[in-house]
Short mmCIF file of C-alpha atoms and ligand atoms in Angstrom, two decimals:
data_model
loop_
_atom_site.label_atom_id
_atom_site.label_comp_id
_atom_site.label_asym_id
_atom_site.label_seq_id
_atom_site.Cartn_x
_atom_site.Cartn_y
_atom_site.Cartn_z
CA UNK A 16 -16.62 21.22 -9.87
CA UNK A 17 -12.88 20.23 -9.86
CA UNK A 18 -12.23 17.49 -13.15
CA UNK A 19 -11.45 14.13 -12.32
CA UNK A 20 -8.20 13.42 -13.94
CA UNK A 21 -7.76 10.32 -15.46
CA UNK A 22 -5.13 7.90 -17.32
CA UNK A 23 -4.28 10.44 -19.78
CA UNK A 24 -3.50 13.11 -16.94
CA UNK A 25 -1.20 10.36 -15.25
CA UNK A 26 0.57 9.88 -18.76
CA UNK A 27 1.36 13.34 -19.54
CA UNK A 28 2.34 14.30 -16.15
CA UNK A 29 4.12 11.04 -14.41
CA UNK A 30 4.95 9.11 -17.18
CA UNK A 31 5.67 11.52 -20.03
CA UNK A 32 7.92 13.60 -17.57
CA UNK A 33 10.02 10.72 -16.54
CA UNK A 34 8.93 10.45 -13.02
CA UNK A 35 7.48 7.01 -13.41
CA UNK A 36 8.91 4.76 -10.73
CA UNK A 37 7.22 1.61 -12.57
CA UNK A 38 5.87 0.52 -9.06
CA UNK A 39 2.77 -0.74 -11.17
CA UNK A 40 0.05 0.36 -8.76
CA UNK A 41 -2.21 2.36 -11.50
CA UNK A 42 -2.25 -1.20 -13.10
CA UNK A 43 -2.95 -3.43 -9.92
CA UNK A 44 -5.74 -1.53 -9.22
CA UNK A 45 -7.32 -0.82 -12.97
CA UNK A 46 -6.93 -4.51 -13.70
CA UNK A 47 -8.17 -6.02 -10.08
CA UNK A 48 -11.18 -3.75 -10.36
CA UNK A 49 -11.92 -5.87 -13.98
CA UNK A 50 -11.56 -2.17 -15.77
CA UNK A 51 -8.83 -3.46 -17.68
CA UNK A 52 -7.90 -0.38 -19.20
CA UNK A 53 -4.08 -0.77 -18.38
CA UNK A 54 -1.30 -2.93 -18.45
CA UNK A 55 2.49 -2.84 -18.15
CA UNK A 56 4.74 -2.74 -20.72
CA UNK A 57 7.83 -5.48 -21.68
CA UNK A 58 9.94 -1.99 -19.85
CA UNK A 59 7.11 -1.80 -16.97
CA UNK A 60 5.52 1.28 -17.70
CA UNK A 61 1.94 1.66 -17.93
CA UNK A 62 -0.18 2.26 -21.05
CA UNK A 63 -3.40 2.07 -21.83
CA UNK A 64 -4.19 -1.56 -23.08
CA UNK A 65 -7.75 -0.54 -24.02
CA UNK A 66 -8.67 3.29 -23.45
CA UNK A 67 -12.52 2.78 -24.18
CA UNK A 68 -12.42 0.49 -21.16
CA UNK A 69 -11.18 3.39 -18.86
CA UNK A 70 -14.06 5.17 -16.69
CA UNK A 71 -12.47 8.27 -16.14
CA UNK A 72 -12.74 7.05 -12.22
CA UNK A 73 -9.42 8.87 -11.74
CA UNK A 74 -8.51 6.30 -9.11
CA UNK A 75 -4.56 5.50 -11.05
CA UNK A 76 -4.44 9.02 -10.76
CA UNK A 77 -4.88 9.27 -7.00
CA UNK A 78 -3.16 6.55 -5.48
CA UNK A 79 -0.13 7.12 -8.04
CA UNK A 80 2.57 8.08 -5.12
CA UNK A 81 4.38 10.87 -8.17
CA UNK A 82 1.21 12.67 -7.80
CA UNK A 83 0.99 14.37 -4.75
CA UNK A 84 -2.88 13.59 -3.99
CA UNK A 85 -4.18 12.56 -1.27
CA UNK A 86 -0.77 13.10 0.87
CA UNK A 87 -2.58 15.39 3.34
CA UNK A 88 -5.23 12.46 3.67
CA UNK A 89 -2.08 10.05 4.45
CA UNK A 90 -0.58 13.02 6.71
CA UNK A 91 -3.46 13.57 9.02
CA UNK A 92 -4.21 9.50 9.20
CA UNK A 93 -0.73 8.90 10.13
CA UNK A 94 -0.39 11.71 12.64
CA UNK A 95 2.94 12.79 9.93
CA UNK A 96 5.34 15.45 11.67
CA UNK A 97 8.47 16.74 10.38
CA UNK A 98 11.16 15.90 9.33
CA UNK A 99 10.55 12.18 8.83
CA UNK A 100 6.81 11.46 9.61
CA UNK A 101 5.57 9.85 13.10
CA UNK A 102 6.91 7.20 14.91
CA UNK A 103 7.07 5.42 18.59
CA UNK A 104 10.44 4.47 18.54
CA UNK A 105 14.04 3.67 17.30
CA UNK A 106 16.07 0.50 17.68
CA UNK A 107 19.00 -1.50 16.09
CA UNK A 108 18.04 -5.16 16.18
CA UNK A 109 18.89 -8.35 14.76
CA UNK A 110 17.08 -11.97 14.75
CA UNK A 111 18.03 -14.83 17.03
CA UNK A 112 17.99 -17.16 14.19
CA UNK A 113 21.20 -18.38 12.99
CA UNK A 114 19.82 -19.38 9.73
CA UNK A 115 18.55 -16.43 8.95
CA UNK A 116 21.66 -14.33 9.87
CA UNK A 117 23.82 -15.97 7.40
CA UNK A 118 21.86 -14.66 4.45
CA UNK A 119 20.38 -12.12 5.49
CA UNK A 120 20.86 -8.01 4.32
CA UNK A 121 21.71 -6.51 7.82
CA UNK A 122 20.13 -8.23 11.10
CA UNK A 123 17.42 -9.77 9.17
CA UNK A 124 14.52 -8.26 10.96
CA UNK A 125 12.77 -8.15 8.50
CA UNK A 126 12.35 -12.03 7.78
CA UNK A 127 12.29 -12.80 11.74
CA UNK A 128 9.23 -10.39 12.03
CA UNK A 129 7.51 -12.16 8.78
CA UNK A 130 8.33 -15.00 10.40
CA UNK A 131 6.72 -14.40 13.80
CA UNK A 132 3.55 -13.01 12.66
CA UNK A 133 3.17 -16.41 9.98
CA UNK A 134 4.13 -18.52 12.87
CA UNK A 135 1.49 -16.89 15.28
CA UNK A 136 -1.44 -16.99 12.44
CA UNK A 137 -1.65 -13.10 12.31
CA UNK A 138 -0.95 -13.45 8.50
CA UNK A 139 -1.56 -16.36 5.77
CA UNK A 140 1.16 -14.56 3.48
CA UNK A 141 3.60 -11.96 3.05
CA UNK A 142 4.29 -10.23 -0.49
CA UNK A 143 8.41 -10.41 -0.52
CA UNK A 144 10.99 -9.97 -3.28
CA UNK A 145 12.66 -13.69 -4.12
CA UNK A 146 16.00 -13.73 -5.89
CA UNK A 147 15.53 -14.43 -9.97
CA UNK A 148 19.26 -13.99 -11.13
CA UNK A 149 22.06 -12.16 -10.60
CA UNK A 150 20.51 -8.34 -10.38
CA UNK A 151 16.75 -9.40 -10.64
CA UNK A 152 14.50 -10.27 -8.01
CA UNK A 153 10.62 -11.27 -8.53
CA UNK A 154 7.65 -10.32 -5.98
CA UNK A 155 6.21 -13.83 -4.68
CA UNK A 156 3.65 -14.52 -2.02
CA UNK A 157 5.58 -16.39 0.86
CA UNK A 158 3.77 -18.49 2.69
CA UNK A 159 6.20 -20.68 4.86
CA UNK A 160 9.47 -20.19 6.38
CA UNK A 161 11.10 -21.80 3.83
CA UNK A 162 9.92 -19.03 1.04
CA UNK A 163 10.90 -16.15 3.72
CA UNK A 164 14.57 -17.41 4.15
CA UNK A 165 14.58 -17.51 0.15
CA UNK A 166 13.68 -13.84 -0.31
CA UNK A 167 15.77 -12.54 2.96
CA UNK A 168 19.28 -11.05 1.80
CA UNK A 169 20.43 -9.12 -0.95
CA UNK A 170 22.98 -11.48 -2.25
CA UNK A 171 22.86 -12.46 -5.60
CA UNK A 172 22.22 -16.19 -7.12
CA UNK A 173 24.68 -17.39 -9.26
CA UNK A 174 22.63 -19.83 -11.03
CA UNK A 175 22.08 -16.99 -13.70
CA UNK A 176 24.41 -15.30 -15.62
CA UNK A 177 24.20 -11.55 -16.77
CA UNK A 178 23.83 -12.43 -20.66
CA UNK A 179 20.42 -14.27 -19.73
CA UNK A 180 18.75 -11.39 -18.54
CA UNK A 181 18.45 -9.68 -21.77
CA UNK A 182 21.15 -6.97 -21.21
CA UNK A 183 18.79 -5.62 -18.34
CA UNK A 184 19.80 -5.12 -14.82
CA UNK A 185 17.76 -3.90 -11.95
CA UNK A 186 17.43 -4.04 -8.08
CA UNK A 187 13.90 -2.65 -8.55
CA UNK A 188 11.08 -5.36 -7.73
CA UNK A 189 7.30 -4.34 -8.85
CA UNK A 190 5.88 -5.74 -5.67
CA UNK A 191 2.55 -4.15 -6.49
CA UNK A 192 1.83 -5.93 -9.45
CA UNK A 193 1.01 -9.25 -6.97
CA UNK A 194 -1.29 -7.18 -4.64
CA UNK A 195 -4.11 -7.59 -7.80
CA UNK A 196 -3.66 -11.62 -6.73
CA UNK A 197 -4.34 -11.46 -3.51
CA UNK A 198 -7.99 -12.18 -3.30
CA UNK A 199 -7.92 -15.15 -5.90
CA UNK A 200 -5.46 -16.85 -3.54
CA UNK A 201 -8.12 -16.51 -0.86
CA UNK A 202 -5.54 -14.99 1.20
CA UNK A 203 -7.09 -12.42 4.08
CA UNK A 204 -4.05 -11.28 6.14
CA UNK A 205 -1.11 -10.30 4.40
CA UNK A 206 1.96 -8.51 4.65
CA UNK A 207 4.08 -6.84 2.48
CA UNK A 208 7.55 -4.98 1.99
CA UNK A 209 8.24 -2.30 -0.07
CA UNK A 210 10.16 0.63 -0.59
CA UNK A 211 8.40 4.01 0.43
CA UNK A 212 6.91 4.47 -3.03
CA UNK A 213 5.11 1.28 -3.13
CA UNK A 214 3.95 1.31 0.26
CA UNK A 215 3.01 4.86 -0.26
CA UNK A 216 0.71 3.83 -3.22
CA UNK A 217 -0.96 0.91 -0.70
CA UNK A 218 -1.30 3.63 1.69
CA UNK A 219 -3.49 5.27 -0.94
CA UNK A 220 -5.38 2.55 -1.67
CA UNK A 221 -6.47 1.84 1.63
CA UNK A 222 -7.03 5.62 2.47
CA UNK A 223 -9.94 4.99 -0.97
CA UNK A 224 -10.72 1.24 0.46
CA UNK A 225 -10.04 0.06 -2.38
CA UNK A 226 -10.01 -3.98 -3.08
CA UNK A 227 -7.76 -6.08 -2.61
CA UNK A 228 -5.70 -3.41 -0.29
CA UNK A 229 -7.97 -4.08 2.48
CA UNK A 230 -6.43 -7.85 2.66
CA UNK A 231 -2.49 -5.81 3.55
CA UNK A 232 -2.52 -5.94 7.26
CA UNK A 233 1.31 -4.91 7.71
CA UNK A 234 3.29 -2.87 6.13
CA UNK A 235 7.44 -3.32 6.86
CA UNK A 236 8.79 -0.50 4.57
CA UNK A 237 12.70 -0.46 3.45
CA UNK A 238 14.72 3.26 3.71
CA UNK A 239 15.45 3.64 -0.07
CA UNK A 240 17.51 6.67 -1.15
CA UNK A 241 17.46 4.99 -5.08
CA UNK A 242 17.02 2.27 -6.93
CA UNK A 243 19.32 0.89 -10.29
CA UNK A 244 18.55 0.07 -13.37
CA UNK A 245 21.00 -0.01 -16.02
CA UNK A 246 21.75 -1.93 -19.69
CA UNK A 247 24.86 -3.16 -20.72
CA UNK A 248 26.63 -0.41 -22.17
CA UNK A 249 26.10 1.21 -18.88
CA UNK A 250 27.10 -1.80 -17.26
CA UNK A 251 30.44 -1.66 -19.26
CA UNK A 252 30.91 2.23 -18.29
CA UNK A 253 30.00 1.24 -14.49
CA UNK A 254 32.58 -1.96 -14.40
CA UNK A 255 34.99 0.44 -16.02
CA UNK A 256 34.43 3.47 -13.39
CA UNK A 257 34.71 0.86 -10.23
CA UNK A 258 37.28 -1.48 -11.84
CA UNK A 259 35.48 -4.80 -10.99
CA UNK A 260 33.83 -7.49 -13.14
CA UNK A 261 29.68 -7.06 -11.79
CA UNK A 262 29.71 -11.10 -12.48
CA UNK A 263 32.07 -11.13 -9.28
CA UNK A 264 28.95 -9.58 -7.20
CA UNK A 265 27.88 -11.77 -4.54
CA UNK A 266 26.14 -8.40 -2.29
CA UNK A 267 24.92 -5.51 -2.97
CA UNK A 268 23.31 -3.43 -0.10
CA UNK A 269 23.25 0.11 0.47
CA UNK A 270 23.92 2.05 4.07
CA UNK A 271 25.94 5.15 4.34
CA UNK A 272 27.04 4.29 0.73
CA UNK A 273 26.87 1.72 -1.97
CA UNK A 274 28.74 -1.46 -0.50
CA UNK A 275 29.64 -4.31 -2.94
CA UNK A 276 30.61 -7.44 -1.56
CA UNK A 277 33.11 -9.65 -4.02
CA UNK A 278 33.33 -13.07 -4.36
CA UNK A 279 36.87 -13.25 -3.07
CA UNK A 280 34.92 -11.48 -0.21
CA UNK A 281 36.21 -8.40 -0.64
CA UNK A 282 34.16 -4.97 0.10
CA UNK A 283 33.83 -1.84 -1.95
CA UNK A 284 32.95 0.85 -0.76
CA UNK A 285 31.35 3.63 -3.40
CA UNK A 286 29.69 6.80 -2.62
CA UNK A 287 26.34 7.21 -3.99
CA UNK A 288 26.98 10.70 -6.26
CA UNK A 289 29.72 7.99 -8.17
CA UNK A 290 26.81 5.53 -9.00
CA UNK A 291 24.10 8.13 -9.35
CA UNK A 292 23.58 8.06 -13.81
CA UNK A 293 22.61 3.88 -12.94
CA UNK A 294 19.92 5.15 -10.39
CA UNK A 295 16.73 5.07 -11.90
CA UNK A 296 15.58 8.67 -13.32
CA UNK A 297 11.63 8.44 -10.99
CA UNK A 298 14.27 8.57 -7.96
CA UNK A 299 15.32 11.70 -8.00
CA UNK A 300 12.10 12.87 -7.75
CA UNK A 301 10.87 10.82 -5.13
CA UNK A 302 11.14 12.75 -1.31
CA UNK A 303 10.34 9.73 0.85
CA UNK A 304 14.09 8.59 2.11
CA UNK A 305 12.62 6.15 5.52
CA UNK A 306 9.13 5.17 4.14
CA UNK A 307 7.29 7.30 5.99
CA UNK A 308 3.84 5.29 5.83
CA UNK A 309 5.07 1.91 6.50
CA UNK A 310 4.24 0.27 10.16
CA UNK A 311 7.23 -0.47 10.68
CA UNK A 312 10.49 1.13 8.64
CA UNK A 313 13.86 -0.47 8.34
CA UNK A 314 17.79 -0.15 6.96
CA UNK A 315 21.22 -0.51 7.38
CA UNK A 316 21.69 3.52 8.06
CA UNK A 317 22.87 3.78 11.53
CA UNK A 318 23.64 0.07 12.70
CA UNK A 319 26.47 -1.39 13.01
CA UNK A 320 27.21 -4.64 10.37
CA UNK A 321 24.60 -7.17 11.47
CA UNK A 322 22.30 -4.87 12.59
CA UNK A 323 18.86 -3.57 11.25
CA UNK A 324 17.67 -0.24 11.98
CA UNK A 325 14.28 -0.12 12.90
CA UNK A 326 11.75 2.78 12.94
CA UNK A 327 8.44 1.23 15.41
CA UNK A 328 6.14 3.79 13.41
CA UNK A 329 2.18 3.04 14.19
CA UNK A 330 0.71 1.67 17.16
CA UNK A 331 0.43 -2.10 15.01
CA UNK A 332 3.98 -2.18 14.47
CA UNK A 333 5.06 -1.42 18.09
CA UNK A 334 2.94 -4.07 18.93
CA UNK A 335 4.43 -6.75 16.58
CA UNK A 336 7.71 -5.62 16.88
CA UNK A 337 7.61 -6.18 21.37
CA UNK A 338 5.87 -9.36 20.67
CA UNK A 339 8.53 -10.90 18.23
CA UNK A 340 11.09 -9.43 20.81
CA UNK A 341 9.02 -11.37 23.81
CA UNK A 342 8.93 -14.55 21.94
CA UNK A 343 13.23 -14.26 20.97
CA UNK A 344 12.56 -14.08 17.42
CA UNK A 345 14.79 -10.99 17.37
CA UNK A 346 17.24 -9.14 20.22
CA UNK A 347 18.07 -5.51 20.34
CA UNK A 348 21.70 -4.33 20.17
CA UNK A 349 23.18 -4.10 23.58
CA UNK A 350 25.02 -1.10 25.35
CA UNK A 351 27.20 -0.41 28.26
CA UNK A 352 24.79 1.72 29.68
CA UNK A 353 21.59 3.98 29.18
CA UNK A 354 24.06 7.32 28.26
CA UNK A 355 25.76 4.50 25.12
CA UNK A 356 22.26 3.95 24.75
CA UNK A 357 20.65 7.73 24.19
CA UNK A 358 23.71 8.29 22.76
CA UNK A 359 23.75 5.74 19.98
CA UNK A 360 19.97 6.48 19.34
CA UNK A 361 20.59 10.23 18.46
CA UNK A 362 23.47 9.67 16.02
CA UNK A 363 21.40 6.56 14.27
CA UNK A 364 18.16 8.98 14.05
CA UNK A 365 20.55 11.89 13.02
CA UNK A 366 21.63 9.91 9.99
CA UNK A 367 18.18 9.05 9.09
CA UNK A 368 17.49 12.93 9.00
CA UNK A 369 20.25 13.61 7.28
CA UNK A 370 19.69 10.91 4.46
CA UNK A 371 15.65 12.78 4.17
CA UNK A 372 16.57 15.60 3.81
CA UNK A 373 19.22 14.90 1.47
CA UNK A 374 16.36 13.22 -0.41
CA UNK A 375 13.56 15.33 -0.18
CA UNK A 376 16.13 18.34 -1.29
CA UNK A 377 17.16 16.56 -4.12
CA UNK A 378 13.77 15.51 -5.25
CA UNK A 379 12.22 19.23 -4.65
CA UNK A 380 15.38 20.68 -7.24
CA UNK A 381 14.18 17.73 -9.61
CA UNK A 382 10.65 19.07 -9.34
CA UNK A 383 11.07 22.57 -10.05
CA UNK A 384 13.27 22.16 -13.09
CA UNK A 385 10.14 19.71 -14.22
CA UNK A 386 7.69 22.56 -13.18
CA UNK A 387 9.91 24.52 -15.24
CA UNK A 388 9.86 22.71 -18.33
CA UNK A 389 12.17 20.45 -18.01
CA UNK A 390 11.18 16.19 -19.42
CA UNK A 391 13.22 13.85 -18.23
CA UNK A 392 12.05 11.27 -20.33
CA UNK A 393 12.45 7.55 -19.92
CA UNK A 394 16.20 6.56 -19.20
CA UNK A 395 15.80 3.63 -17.15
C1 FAD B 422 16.20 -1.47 -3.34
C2 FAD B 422 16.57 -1.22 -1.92
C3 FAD B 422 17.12 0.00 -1.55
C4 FAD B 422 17.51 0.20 -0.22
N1 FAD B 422 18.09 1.39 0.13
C5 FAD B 422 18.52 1.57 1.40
C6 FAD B 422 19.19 2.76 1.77
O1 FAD B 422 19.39 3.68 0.95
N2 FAD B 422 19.62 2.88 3.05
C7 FAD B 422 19.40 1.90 3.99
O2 FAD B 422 19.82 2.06 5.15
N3 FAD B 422 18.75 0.77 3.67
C8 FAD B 422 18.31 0.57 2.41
N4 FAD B 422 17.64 -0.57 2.07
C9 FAD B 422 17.25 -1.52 3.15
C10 FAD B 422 18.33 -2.53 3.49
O3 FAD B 422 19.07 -2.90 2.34
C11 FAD B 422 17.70 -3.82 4.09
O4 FAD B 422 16.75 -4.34 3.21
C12 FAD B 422 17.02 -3.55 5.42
O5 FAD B 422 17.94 -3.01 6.32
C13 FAD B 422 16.46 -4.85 6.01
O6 FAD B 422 17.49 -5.72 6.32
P1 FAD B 422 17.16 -7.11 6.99
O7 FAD B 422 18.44 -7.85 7.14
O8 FAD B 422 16.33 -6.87 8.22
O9 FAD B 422 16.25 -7.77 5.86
P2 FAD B 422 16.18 -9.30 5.39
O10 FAD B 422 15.74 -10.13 6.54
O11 FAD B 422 17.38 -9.65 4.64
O12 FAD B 422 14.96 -9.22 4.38
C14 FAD B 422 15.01 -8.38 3.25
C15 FAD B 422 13.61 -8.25 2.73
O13 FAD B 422 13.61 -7.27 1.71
C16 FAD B 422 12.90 -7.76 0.60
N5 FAD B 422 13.49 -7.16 -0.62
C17 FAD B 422 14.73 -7.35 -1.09
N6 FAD B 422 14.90 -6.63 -2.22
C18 FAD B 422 13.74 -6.00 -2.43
C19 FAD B 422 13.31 -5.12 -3.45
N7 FAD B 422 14.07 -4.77 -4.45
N8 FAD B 422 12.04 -4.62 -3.35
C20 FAD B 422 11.23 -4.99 -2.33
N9 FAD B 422 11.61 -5.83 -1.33
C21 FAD B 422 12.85 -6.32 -1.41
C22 FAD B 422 13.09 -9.26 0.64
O14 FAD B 422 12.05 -9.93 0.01
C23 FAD B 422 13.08 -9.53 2.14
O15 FAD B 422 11.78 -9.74 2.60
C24 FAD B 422 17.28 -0.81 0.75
C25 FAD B 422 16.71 -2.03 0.36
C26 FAD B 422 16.35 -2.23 -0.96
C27 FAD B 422 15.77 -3.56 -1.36
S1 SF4 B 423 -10.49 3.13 -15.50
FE1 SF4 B 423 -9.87 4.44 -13.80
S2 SF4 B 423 -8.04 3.40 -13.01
FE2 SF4 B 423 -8.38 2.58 -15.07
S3 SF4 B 423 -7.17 3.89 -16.47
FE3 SF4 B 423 -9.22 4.76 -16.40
S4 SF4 B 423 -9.08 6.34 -14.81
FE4 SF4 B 423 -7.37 4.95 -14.50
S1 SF4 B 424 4.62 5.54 -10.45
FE1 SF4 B 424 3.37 3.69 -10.23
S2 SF4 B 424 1.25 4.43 -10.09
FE2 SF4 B 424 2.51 6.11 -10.90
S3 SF4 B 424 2.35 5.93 -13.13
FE3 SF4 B 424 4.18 4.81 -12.54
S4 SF4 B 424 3.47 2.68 -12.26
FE4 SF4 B 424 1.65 3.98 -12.26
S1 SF4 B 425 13.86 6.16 -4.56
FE1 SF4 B 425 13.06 4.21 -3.83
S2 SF4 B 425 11.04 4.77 -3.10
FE2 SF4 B 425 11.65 6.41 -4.42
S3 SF4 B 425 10.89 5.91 -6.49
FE3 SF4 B 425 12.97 5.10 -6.31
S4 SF4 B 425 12.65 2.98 -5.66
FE4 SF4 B 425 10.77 4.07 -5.20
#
């Protein structure tokens, strides 16, 4: 019979290696199921808080998304094809509400959808990232409009300064650490957005029916190529390398490149390969470029400014997406004509290709030198 792996297995070969992307679902589920054999560290890794508490189940192991298990489960559930998984169809959309397009990252789709399916009762909450300072965002529950519109956008509040977040900067949220909430809030229908590993790792969870991932009744999943995470003397090297002040920051978003908005409204411009030793290390060993799992994926990639990308993936998030498009909550991009059309839809999928494969290469040279021997060990 093949051993269960446990914790320790997770430790030696996730977390040990490097390859950690801190998305805190081996917690969630250890401490919502009242084993209580984990917790996160001040530097949100996992540890064991009390290892005679752990059962062996395996279950962090499993739904871990560094692993590898269970992804021919996900693959056959989710019909999964190459080169970027299954999906209805592709669109570049934006919301009808003017509100919302002032803040918002690209065309705000993804707060007009929230907002539709809150609006129509098909959810009582949607797990979101809400701004917390300058390069920190925290996962909330948002229940009204009002909290949407406060976690759409990727600007950055200037209420904090960079000295009061402890010389730690990140545009990583652990989302999943609010999932273990869910049923103490009483809260049935939920959505949530994540980036492909966390929505990978609720995929998992609901592939093992495990409580509370049952209450997620929508996925929207973001593209992600990386994530940052850097401490002041990188932030020193990085100011240095781009010749700006990061206090100036008012936007950060990512499309073909890294794009940096100033507050004298200025736009830079920087290729990712110039930013990559502030990407988190678990990144480059993560394959999943347009979240492959989610209902419905978005990102800038491919749009035009104003404009969100959007991947209708299962059969749930055609369905919301048409709906919130019936009831003018969002509009699709026009063209001149069905040829502008076709045509404009083949170079935005091509780029989304492009971007996977770029990732999933990257990740699988990552891998082997790990196989290999290689530890990356814990940078960021
Ligand atoms: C960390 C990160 C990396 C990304 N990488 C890429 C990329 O490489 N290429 C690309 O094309 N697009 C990328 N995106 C997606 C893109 O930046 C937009 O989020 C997406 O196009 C949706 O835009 P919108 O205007 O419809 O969203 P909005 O209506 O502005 O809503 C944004 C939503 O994202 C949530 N959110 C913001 N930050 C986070 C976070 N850190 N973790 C979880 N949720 C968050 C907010 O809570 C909000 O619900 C990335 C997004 C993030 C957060
Ligand atoms: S009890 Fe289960 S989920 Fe918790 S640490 Fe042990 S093996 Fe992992
Ligand atoms: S990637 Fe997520 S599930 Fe895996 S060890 Fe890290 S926090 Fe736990
Ligand atoms: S690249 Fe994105 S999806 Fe992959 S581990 Fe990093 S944050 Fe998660």
């Amino acid at each position: 019979m093949e051993e269960i792996k446990s914790f320790k297995d997770l430790d030696r070969e996730v977390v040990e290696k490097g390859i950690c992307g801190k998305c805190g679902g081996c917690v969630s589920f250890c401490s919502a199921g009242e084993l209580n054999a984990l917790e996160m560290t001040e530097n949100d890794m996992p540890r064991y808080i009390n290892e005679d508490n752990c059962q062996k189940c395996g279950i962090c192991y499993m739904i871990c998304p560094q692993t590898g298990t269970l992804n021919v489960e996900l693959q056959e559930k989710f019909g999964w094809k190459p080169p970027i998984g299954d999906y209805q169809k592709v669109t570049s959309a934006q919301t009808t509400d003017k509100k919302i397009r002032k803040i918002c990252t690209d065309g705000g789709v993804v707060t007009s959808l929230l907002l539709y399916l809150l609006e129509r009762n098909l959810i009582n909450g949607a797990i979101v990232s809400k701004k917390a300072g300058r390069f920190t965002r925290k996962a909330v529950i948002a229940r009204t409009r009002e909290d949407l519109i406060e976690a759409a956008g990727s600007t950055f509040s200037g209420s904090l300064h960079l000295e009061e977040l402890g010389g730690k900067y990140t545009t990583y949220t652990p989302i999943l650490s609010t999932v273990k909430s869910l049923e103490k809030r009483y809260l049935q229908d939920v959505a949530v957005v994540g980036t492909p590993c966390q929505i990978n790792a609720i995929r998992k969870m609901q592939c093992l029916g495990i409580i509370p991932a049952h209450l997620i009744k929508f996925t929207i999943g973001l593209f992600c190529i990386e994530n940052f995470s850097f401490d002041d003397v990188a932030r020193e090297r990085l100011e240095k390398k781009l010749d700006i002040n990061l206090e100036s920051i008012v936007k950060l978003n990512i499309k073909d490149d890294f794009i940096i908005t100033m507050t004298s409204g200025v736009t830079i411009h920087v290729p990712l390969e110039e930013i990559d030793d502030v990407a988190r290390t678990a990144c480059f060993a993560c394959q999943d470029f347009s979240n492959e799992y989610a209902d419905i994926s978005v990102g800038g990639l491919g749009s035009p400014d104003g404009y969100t990308t959007t991947l209708l993936r299962t059969k749930l998030g055609s369905s919301v997406y048409d709906e919130a498009l019936h009831r003018g909550y969002i509009q699709e991009r026009t063209f001149e004509d069905s040829e502008e059309s076709k045509l404009e839809k083949t170079k935005m999928m091509a780029k989304i290709v492009s971007y996977s494969r770029r990732k999933r290469m990257r990740a699988e040279k990552k891998l082997s030198k790990l196989a290999g021997g290689e530890m990356l060990g814990e940078k960021n």
